[in-house]
Rosetta silent file (secondary structure, phi, psi, omega in degrees, C-alpha in Angstrom):
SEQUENCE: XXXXXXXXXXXXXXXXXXXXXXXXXXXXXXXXXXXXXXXXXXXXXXXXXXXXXXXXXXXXXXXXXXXXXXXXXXXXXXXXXXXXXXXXXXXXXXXXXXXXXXXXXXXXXXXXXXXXXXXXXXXXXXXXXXXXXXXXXXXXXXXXXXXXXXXXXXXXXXXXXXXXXXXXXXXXXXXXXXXXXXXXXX
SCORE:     score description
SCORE:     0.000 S_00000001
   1 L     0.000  146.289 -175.088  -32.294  -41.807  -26.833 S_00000001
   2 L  -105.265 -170.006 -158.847  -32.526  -42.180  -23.046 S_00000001
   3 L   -81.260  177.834 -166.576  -30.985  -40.085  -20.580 S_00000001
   4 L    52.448   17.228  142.302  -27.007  -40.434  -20.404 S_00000001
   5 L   -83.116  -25.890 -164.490  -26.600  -40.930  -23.930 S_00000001
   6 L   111.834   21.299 -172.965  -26.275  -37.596  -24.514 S_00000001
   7 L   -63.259  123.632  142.556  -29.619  -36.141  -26.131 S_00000001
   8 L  -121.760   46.519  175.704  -28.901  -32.699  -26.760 S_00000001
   9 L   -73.347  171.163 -160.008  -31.518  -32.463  -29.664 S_00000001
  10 H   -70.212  -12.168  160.746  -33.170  -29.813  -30.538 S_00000001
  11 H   -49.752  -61.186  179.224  -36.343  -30.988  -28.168 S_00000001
  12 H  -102.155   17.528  129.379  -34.525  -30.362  -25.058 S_00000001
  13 H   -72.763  -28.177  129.674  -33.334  -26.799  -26.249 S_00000001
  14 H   -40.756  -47.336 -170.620  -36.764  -25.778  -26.542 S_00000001
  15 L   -66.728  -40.938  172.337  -37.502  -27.687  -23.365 S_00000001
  16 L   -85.536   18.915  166.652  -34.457  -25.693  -21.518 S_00000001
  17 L   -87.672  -89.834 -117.503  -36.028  -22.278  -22.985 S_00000001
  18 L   -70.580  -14.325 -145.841  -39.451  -22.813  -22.115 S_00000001
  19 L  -110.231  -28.682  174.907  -38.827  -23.653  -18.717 S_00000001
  20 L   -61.679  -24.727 -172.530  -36.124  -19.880  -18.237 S_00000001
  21 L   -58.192  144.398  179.121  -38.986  -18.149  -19.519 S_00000001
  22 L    87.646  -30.185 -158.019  -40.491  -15.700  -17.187 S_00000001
  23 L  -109.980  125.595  167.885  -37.412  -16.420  -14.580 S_00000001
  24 L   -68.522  127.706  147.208  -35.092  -14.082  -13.399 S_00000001
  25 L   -62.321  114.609  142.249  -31.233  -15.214  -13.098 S_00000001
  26 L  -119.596  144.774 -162.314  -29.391  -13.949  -10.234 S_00000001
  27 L  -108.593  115.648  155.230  -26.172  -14.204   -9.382 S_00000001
  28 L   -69.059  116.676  149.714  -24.374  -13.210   -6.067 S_00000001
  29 L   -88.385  129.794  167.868  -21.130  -11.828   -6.537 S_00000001
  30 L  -104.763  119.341  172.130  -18.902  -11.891   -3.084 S_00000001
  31 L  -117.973  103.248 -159.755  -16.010   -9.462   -4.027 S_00000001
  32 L   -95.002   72.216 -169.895  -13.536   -8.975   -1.255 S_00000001
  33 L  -132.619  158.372  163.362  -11.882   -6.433   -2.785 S_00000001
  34 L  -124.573  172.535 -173.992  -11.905   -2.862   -1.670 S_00000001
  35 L   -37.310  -28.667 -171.927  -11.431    0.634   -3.458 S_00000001
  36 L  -105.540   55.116 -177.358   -7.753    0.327   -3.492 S_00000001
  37 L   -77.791  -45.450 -178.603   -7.553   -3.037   -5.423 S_00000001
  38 L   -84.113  123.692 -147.099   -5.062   -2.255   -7.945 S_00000001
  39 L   -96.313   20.929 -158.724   -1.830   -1.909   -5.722 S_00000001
  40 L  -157.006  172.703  146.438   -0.311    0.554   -8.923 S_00000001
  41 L  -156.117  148.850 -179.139   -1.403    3.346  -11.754 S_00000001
  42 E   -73.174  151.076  159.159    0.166    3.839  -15.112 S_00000001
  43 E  -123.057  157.333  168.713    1.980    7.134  -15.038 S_00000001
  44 E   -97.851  133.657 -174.976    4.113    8.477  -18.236 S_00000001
  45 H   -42.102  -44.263 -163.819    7.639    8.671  -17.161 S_00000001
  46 H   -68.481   12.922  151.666    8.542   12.262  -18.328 S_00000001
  47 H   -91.786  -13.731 -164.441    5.919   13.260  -15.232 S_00000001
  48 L   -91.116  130.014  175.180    7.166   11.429  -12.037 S_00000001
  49 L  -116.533  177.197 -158.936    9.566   13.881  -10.285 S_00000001
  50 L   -85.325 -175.760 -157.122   11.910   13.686   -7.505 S_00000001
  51 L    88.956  -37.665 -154.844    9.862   13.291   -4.398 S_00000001
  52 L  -106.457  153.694  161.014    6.618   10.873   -6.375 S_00000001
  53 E   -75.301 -168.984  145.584    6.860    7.285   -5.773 S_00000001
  54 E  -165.018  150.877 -176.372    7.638    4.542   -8.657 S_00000001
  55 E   -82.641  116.731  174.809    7.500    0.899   -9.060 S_00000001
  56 L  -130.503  119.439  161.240   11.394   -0.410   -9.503 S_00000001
  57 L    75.147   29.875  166.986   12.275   -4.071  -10.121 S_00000001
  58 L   100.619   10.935  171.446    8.416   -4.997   -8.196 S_00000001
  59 L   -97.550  130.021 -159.409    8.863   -2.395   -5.558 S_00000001
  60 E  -108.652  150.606 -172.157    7.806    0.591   -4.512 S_00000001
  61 E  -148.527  153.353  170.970    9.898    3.253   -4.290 S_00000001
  62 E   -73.142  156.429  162.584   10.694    7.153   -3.387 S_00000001
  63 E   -99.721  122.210  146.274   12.472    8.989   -6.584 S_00000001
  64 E   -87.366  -38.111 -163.663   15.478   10.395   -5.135 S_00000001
  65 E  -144.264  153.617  175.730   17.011   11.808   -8.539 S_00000001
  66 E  -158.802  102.075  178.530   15.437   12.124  -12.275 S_00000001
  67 E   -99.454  144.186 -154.281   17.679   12.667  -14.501 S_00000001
  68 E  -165.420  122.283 -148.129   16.337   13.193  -18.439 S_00000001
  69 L  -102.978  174.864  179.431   18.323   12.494  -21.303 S_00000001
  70 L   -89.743  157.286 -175.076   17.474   14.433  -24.964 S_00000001
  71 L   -56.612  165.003  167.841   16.411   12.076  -27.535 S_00000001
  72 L  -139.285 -169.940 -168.833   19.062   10.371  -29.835 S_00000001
  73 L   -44.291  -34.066 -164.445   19.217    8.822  -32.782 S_00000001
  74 L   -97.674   19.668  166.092   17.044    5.680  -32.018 S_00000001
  75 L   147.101 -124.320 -155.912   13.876    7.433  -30.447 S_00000001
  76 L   -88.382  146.689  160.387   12.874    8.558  -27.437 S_00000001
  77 L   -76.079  152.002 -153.029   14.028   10.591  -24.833 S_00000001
  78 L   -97.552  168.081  155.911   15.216    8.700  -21.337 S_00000001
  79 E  -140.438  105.440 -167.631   14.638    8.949  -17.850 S_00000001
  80 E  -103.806  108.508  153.961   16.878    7.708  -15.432 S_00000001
  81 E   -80.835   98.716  158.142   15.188    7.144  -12.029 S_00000001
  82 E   -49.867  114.083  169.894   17.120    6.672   -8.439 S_00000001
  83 E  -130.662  172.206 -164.980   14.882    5.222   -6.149 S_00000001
  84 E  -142.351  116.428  167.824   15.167    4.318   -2.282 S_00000001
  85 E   -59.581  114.403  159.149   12.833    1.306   -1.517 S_00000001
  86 L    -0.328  -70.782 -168.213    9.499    2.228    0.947 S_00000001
  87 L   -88.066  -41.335 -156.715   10.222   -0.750    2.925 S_00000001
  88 L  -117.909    3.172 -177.747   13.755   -2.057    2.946 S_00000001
  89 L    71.441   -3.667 -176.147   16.000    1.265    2.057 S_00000001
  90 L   -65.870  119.158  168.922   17.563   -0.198   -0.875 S_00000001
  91 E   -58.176  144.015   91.687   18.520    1.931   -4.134 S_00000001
  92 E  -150.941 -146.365 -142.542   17.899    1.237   -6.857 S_00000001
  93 E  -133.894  135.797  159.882   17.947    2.671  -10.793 S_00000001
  94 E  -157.555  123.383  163.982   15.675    2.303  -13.705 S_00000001
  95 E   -33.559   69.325 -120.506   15.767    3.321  -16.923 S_00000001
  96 L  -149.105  116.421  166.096   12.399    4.480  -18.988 S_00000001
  97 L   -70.372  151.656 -170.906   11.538    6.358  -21.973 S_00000001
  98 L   -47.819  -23.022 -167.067    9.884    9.503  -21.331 S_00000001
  99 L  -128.509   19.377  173.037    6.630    9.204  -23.025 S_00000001
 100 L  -126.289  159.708 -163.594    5.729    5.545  -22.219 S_00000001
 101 E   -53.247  132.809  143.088    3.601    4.429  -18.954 S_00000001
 102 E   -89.653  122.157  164.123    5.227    3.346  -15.832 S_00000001
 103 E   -33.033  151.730 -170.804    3.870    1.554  -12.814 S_00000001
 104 L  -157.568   98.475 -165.065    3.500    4.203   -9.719 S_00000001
 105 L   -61.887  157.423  172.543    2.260    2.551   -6.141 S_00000001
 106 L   -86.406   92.315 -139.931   -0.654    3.560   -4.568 S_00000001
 107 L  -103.259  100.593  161.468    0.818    5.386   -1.021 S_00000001
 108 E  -128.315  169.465 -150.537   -1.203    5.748    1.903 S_00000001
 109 E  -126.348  114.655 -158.042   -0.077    7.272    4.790 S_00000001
 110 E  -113.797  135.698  160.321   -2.025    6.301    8.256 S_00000001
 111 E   -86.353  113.819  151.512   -2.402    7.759   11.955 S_00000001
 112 E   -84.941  129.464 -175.659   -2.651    5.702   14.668 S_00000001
 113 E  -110.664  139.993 -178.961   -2.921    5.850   17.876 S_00000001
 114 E   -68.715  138.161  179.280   -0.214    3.634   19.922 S_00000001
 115 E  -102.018  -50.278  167.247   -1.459    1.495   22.611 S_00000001
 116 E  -179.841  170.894 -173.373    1.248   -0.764   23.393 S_00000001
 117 L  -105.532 -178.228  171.838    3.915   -3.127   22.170 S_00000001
 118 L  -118.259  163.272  164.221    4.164   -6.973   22.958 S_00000001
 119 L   -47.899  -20.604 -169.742    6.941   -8.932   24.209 S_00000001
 120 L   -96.932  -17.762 -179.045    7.182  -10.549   20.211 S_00000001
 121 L    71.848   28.673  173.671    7.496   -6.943   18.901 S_00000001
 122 E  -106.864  140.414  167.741    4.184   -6.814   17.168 S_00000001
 123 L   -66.724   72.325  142.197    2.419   -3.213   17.763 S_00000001
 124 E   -15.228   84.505 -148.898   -0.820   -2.456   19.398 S_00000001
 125 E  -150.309  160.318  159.341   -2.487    0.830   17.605 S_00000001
 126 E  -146.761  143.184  176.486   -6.245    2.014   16.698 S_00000001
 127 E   -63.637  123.153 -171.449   -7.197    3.656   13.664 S_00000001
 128 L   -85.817  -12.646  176.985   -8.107    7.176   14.962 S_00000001
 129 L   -80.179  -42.160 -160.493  -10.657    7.799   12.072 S_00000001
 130 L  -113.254   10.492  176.662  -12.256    4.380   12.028 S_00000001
 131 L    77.094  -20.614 -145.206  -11.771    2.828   15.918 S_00000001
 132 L   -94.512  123.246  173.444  -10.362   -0.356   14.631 S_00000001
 133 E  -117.131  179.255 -116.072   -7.854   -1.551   16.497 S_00000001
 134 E  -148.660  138.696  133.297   -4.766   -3.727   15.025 S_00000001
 135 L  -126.456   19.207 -179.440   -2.069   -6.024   16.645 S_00000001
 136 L   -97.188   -0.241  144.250   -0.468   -7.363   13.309 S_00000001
 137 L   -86.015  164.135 -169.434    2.636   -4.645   12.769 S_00000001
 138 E  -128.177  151.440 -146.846    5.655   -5.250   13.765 S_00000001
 139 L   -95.024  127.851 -174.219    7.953   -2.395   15.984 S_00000001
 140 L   -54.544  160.180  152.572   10.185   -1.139   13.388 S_00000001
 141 L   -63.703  -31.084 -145.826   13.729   -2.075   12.500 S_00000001
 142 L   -80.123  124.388 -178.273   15.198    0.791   12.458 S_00000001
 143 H   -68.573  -24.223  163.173   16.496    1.043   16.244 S_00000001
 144 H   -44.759  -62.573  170.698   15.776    4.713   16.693 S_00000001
 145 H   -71.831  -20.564  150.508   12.819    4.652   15.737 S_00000001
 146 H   -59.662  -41.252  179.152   11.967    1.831   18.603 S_00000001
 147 H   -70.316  -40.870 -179.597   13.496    3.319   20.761 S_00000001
 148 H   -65.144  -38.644  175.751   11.490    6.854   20.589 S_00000001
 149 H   -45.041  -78.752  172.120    8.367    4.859   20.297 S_00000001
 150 H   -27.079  -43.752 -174.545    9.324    3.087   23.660 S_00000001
 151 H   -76.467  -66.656 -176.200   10.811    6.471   25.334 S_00000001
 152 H   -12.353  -77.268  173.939    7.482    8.269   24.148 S_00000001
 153 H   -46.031  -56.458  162.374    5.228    5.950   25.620 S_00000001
 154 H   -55.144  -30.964  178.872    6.577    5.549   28.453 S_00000001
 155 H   -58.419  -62.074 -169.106    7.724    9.348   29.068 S_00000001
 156 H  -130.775   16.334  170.499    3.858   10.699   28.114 S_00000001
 157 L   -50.058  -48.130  163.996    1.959    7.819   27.565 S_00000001
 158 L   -31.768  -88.501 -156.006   -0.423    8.595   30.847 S_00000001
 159 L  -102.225   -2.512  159.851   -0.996   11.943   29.975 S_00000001
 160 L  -106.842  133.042  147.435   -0.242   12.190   25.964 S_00000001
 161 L   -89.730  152.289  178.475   -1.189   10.164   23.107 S_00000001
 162 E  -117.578  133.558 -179.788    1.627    9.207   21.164 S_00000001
 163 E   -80.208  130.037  178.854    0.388    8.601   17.797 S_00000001
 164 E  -114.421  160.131 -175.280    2.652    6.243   15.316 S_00000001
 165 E   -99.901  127.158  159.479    2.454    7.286   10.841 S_00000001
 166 E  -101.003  113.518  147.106    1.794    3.749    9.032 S_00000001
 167 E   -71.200  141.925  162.937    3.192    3.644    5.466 S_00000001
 168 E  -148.209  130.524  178.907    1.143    1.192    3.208 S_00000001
 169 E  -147.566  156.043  172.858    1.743    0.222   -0.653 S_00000001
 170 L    36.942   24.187  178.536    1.591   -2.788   -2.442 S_00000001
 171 L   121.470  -31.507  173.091    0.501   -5.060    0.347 S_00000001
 172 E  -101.606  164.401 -167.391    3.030   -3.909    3.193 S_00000001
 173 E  -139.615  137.766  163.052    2.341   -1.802    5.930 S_00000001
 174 E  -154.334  120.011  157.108    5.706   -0.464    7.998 S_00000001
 175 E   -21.679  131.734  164.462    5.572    2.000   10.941 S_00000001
 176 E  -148.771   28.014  176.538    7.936    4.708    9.822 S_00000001
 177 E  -173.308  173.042 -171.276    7.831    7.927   12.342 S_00000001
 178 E  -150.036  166.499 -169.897    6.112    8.453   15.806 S_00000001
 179 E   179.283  140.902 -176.028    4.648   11.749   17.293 S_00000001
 180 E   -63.112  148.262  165.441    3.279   13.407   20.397 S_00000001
 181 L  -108.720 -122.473  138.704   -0.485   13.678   19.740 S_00000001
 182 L   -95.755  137.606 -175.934   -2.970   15.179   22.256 S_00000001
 183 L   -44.499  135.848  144.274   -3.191   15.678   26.375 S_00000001
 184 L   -37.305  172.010  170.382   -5.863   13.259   27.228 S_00000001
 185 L  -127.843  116.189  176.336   -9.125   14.652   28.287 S_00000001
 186 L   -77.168    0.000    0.000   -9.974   13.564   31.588 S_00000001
């Protein structure tokens, strides 16, 4: 048979050995992933306390209240979690038994120092551990907290830094407190 018929006889399986022999494969993997790829970890319910985060309805969330019911007839004992969404302030409640795994976000908490805002309300900050500086947050809702950013800077920017805290879980990032840092050093 000639080619494009389809020979796969047993001729050119020998033929596609002989010729790997001796020869290394290698394969480049590009993985643009970083330590904190998985945006979760299972936890078992009967451990998350009030205070710990938890994943409710795809969300991340604070535990306000944990309430924990005694087992009943059908099983397991419960856990009824109150949570107040990271990003958007919203309650809400989820149900769990006590001894099986629950999502739990992965929380980190960032310092930054503020540089300046834009007319568009996106944020100007550099990461004081790593230099890198950022203009893709956006100056919070919460009007308070704009405003103290705004009075800050302006007040002690010159001769203070004022540092803003970045929450980040599950993909979002949100400004969510400001602070005096250190007098420059001239």
């Amino acid at each position: 048979t000639g080619c494009g018929q389809g020979s796969t006889g047993p001729g050119l399986v020998a033929a596609v050995k002989q010729a790997c022999i001796g020869k290394t494969m290698e394969t480049e993997f590009d993985y643009a992933t970083d330590a904190e790829a998985s945006h979760t970890i299972p936890m078992q319910a009967g451990h998350i306390r009030k205070g710990s985060y938890i994943m409710v309805r795809a969300r991340p969330c604070r535990v306000l209240s944990v309430d924990t019911k005694a087992p009943g007839k059908h099983g397991h004992a419960k856990c009824h979690f109150v949570g107040q969404d990271l990003f958007t302030s919203n309650k809400m409640e989820l149900i769990v038994p006590a001894g099986h795994n629950t999502p739990v976000p992965v929380v980190k908490k960032t310092d930054m120092l503020f540089m300046w805002c834009s007319k568009d309300g996106y944020i100007s900050c550099m990461d004081h551990v790593t230099c890198k500086t950022r203009s893709d947050l956006k100056m919070p809702l919460d009007v308070e907290l704009s405003s103290r950013i705004q009075r800050l800077s302006a007040e002690h920017g010159d001769e203070r830094e004022v540092s803003i805290i970045v929450l980040a879980a599950c993909g979002e990032e949100a400004v969510i407190d400001v602070k005096m840092g250190a007098p420059h050093v001239a």
